[in-house]
Amino acid sequence: MLYQPGKTSDLIKYISDQKGDSLQFNIRDEGTAMIAYQSTNSFISLEGELFNEYLESDGLLNALDYRIQHAEIDLKGTEFYQRNVKTLIKVGHKKPILNFSTDMPLDLIPVVDPYNYKAHDSVTFALLFNKVPLQNHLIKIWQKVAGKTQVINLQSDNSGNIRLKINTDGCGW
């Protein structure tokens, strides 16, 4: 979906199944736009030990604790998941409108204008799950810099906010 102040457009007709294909469309209005993507539900299923290792490596310690407390630690584990992605785009010099929330279960919304920040500043985002702040939760960010993928671990605070430091090439870390 493409969100712009006062209108929403479905971009599905611009998506193909070709590997490596890119999304191409025009934004004609000055201001801030947002592209949001929500995948269909998928799942993984692993034997007990591998599933526990997966939960620990991904910081899903509450799920691991649940498995321990309910004597499920040795049982096969299944996780249902979906991907939720948002990208903000600024067109021109018009002051951005940032209150872009979606109906996606997991939502990340800038608290302040991220375009006003300089390298090494921190930008604050509200993390919501079903429109409720997600407090004290591990956030993992994958980014590719100079051809290498880096994983950044962040923690949301008691208000459900995360702070992402902006580095000199515009990627957060």
mmCIF file of C-alpha atoms in Angstrom:
data_model
loop_
_atom_site.group_PDB
_atom_site.id
_atom_site.type_symbol
_atom_site.label_atom_id
_atom_site.label_comp_id
_atom_site.label_asym_id
_atom_site.label_seq_id
_atom_site.Cartn_x
_atom_site.Cartn_y
_atom_site.Cartn_z
ATOM 1 C CA MET A 1 0.000 0.000 0.000
ATOM 2 C CA LEU A 2 1.113 3.553 -0.677
ATOM 3 C CA TYR A 3 0.013 6.029 2.000
ATOM 4 C CA GLN A 4 0.016 9.751 1.325
ATOM 5 C CA PRO A 5 -1.768 12.466 3.308
ATOM 6 C CA GLY A 6 -5.468 12.030 2.572
ATOM 7 C CA LYS A 7 -5.168 9.027 0.247
ATOM 8 C CA THR A 8 -4.130 5.396 0.062
ATOM 9 C CA SER A 9 -3.253 3.436 -3.101
ATOM 10 C CA ASP A 10 -2.920 -0.298 -3.606
ATOM 11 C CA LEU A 11 0.433 -1.108 -5.267
ATOM 12 C CA ILE A 12 -0.245 -4.809 -5.850
ATOM 13 C CA LYS A 13 -0.530 -4.315 -9.624
ATOM 14 C CA TYR A 14 3.113 -3.133 -9.689
ATOM 15 C CA ILE A 15 4.493 -6.282 -8.041
ATOM 16 C CA SER A 16 5.695 -9.236 -10.107
ATOM 17 C CA ASP A 17 6.950 -12.676 -9.168
ATOM 18 C CA GLN A 18 10.264 -12.226 -10.984
ATOM 19 C CA LYS A 19 13.312 -12.760 -8.810
ATOM 20 C CA GLY A 20 15.144 -9.497 -8.169
ATOM 21 C CA ASP A 21 12.301 -7.410 -9.565
ATOM 22 C CA SER A 22 11.812 -3.957 -8.117
ATOM 23 C CA LEU A 23 8.698 -1.932 -7.427
ATOM 24 C CA GLN A 24 8.368 1.008 -9.806
ATOM 25 C CA PHE A 25 5.671 3.687 -9.556
ATOM 26 C CA ASN A 26 5.340 7.484 -9.487
ATOM 27 C CA ILE A 27 4.698 9.787 -6.547
ATOM 28 C CA ARG A 28 3.400 13.035 -7.960
ATOM 29 C CA ASP A 29 2.664 14.989 -4.759
ATOM 30 C CA GLU A 30 5.256 16.788 -2.653
ATOM 31 C CA GLY A 31 5.418 15.720 0.985
ATOM 32 C CA THR A 32 5.882 12.449 2.814
ATOM 33 C CA ALA A 33 4.688 9.094 1.547
ATOM 34 C CA MET A 34 4.911 5.646 3.082
ATOM 35 C CA ILE A 35 5.006 2.219 1.484
ATOM 36 C CA ALA A 36 3.734 -0.600 3.717
ATOM 37 C CA TYR A 37 3.969 -4.320 2.995
ATOM 38 C CA GLN A 38 2.436 -7.196 4.951
ATOM 39 C CA SER A 39 3.234 -10.740 3.879
ATOM 40 C CA THR A 40 0.885 -13.677 4.110
ATOM 41 C CA ASN A 41 1.232 -15.905 7.159
ATOM 42 C CA SER A 42 4.043 -18.462 7.056
ATOM 43 C CA PHE A 43 5.383 -20.938 9.567
ATOM 44 C CA ILE A 44 8.471 -22.818 10.594
ATOM 45 C CA SER A 45 8.499 -26.095 12.464
ATOM 46 C CA LEU A 46 11.603 -27.459 14.177
ATOM 47 C CA GLU A 47 12.488 -30.292 16.532
ATOM 48 C CA GLY A 48 12.556 -29.258 20.201
ATOM 49 C CA GLU A 49 16.269 -28.532 20.657
ATOM 50 C CA LEU A 50 16.582 -26.600 17.376
ATOM 51 C CA PHE A 51 13.401 -24.642 18.105
ATOM 52 C CA ASN A 52 14.722 -23.674 21.555
ATOM 53 C CA GLU A 53 18.019 -22.518 20.004
ATOM 54 C CA TYR A 54 16.052 -20.510 17.436
ATOM 55 C CA LEU A 55 13.966 -18.827 20.168
ATOM 56 C CA GLU A 56 17.082 -17.956 22.159
ATOM 57 C CA SER A 57 19.049 -16.609 19.182
ATOM 58 C CA ASP A 58 16.096 -14.432 18.098
ATOM 59 C CA GLY A 59 15.574 -13.104 21.627
ATOM 60 C CA LEU A 60 12.146 -14.716 22.021
ATOM 61 C CA LEU A 61 12.864 -15.533 25.638
ATOM 62 C CA ASN A 62 9.234 -15.229 26.764
ATOM 63 C CA ALA A 63 8.319 -18.084 24.395
ATOM 64 C CA LEU A 64 11.287 -20.113 25.641
ATOM 65 C CA ASP A 65 10.245 -19.475 29.265
ATOM 66 C CA TYR A 66 6.702 -20.588 28.406
ATOM 67 C CA ARG A 67 8.032 -23.841 26.934
ATOM 68 C CA ILE A 68 10.082 -24.469 30.084
ATOM 69 C CA GLN A 69 7.218 -23.628 32.483
ATOM 70 C CA HIS A 70 4.762 -25.862 30.608
ATOM 71 C CA ALA A 71 7.149 -28.818 30.176
ATOM 72 C CA GLU A 72 7.229 -28.345 26.390
ATOM 73 C CA ILE A 73 10.989 -27.849 26.129
ATOM 74 C CA ASP A 74 11.546 -31.178 24.306
ATOM 75 C CA LEU A 75 8.519 -30.914 22.007
ATOM 76 C CA LYS A 76 8.609 -29.910 18.362
ATOM 77 C CA GLY A 77 7.958 -26.170 18.021
ATOM 78 C CA THR A 78 6.049 -24.252 15.387
ATOM 79 C CA GLU A 79 6.034 -20.505 14.863
ATOM 80 C CA PHE A 80 3.520 -18.691 12.682
ATOM 81 C CA TYR A 81 4.840 -15.381 11.440
ATOM 82 C CA GLN A 82 4.460 -12.647 8.866
ATOM 83 C CA ARG A 83 6.676 -9.857 7.662
ATOM 84 C CA ASN A 84 5.652 -6.222 8.086
ATOM 85 C CA VAL A 85 7.731 -3.592 6.307
ATOM 86 C CA LYS A 86 7.371 0.183 6.089
ATOM 87 C CA THR A 87 9.421 2.710 4.147
ATOM 88 C CA LEU A 88 9.094 6.485 4.460
ATOM 89 C CA ILE A 89 9.810 8.606 1.390
ATOM 90 C CA LYS A 90 10.180 12.389 1.400
ATOM 91 C CA VAL A 91 9.405 14.160 -1.865
ATOM 92 C CA GLY A 92 10.437 17.805 -2.155
ATOM 93 C CA HIS A 93 10.776 20.223 0.751
ATOM 94 C CA LYS A 94 7.262 20.212 2.186
ATOM 95 C CA LYS A 95 7.164 19.570 5.954
ATOM 96 C CA PRO A 96 6.503 15.853 6.410
ATOM 97 C CA ILE A 97 3.392 14.389 7.993
ATOM 98 C CA LEU A 98 4.526 11.358 9.970
ATOM 99 C CA ASN A 99 1.417 9.988 11.636
ATOM 100 C CA PHE A 100 1.363 6.976 9.336
ATOM 101 C CA SER A 101 -0.116 4.092 11.248
ATOM 102 C CA THR A 102 -1.348 0.963 9.517
ATOM 103 C CA ASP A 103 -3.616 -1.948 10.335
ATOM 104 C CA MET A 104 -0.598 -4.243 10.426
ATOM 105 C CA PRO A 105 -0.239 -6.091 13.747
ATOM 106 C CA LEU A 106 3.308 -4.803 14.231
ATOM 107 C CA ASP A 107 3.750 -1.109 13.533
ATOM 108 C CA LEU A 108 6.721 1.237 13.868
ATOM 109 C CA ILE A 109 5.887 4.957 13.763
ATOM 110 C CA PRO A 110 8.373 7.864 13.900
ATOM 111 C CA VAL A 111 7.729 10.025 16.967
ATOM 112 C CA VAL A 112 9.543 12.990 15.411
ATOM 113 C CA ASP A 113 10.641 13.897 11.891
ATOM 114 C CA PRO A 114 13.557 11.555 11.011
ATOM 115 C CA TYR A 115 14.511 13.845 8.107
ATOM 116 C CA ASN A 116 15.635 16.602 10.513
ATOM 117 C CA TYR A 117 18.355 14.487 12.066
ATOM 118 C CA LYS A 118 22.046 14.506 11.309
ATOM 119 C CA ALA A 119 24.575 11.679 11.334
ATOM 120 C CA HIS A 120 24.985 10.048 14.754
ATOM 121 C CA ASP A 121 21.732 11.541 16.142
ATOM 122 C CA SER A 122 19.138 9.131 17.521
ATOM 123 C CA VAL A 123 15.653 8.988 16.041
ATOM 124 C CA THR A 124 12.753 7.805 18.223
ATOM 125 C CA PHE A 125 10.078 5.421 16.961
ATOM 126 C CA ALA A 126 6.970 4.075 18.710
ATOM 127 C CA LEU A 127 6.669 0.285 18.488
ATOM 128 C CA LEU A 128 3.068 -0.948 18.561
ATOM 129 C CA PHE A 129 1.550 -4.414 18.590
ATOM 130 C CA ASN A 130 -2.164 -4.354 17.742
ATOM 131 C CA LYS A 131 -2.034 -0.569 18.313
ATOM 132 C CA VAL A 132 -0.704 -0.990 21.904
ATOM 133 C CA PRO A 133 2.894 0.039 22.830
ATOM 134 C CA LEU A 134 5.184 -2.990 22.887
ATOM 135 C CA GLN A 135 7.245 -2.446 26.043
ATOM 136 C CA ASN A 136 10.683 -3.879 26.812
ATOM 137 C CA HIS A 137 10.876 -5.928 23.648
ATOM 138 C CA LEU A 138 13.893 -6.977 21.601
ATOM 139 C CA ILE A 139 14.070 -5.415 18.143
ATOM 140 C CA LYS A 140 16.450 -6.811 15.514
ATOM 141 C CA ILE A 141 17.489 -4.730 12.541
ATOM 142 C CA TRP A 142 19.288 -6.239 9.570
ATOM 143 C CA GLN A 143 21.148 -3.877 7.290
ATOM 144 C CA LYS A 144 23.631 -4.337 4.513
ATOM 145 C CA VAL A 145 26.663 -2.021 4.618
ATOM 146 C CA ALA A 146 29.539 -2.407 2.147
ATOM 147 C CA GLY A 147 28.140 -5.764 1.020
ATOM 148 C CA LYS A 148 28.039 -7.234 4.547
ATOM 149 C CA THR A 149 24.877 -7.827 6.569
ATOM 150 C CA GLN A 150 24.939 -6.482 10.111
ATOM 151 C CA VAL A 151 22.420 -7.332 12.836
ATOM 152 C CA ILE A 152 21.608 -4.640 15.392
ATOM 153 C CA ASN A 153 19.790 -5.491 18.618
ATOM 154 C CA LEU A 154 17.684 -2.758 20.218
ATOM 155 C CA GLN A 155 15.314 -2.831 23.178
ATOM 156 C CA SER A 156 12.043 -0.895 23.384
ATOM 157 C CA ASP A 157 11.646 1.081 26.611
ATOM 158 C CA ASN A 158 8.788 1.147 29.159
ATOM 159 C CA SER A 159 6.804 3.395 26.781
ATOM 160 C CA GLY A 160 7.317 1.109 23.776
ATOM 161 C CA ASN A 161 9.796 3.473 22.122
ATOM 162 C CA ILE A 162 13.048 2.579 20.437
ATOM 163 C CA ARG A 163 15.910 4.888 19.553
ATOM 164 C CA LEU A 164 17.850 4.272 16.395
ATOM 165 C CA LYS A 165 21.195 5.980 15.857
ATOM 166 C CA ILE A 166 21.695 7.300 12.335
ATOM 167 C CA ASN A 167 25.126 6.696 10.823
ATOM 168 C CA THR A 168 26.783 8.756 8.104
ATOM 169 C CA ASP A 169 25.441 6.782 5.138
ATOM 170 C CA GLY A 170 21.830 7.131 6.318
ATOM 171 C CA CYS A 171 21.424 3.622 7.698
ATOM 172 C CA GLY A 172 20.460 3.149 11.328
ATOM 173 C CA TRP A 173 22.642 1.455 13.891
#
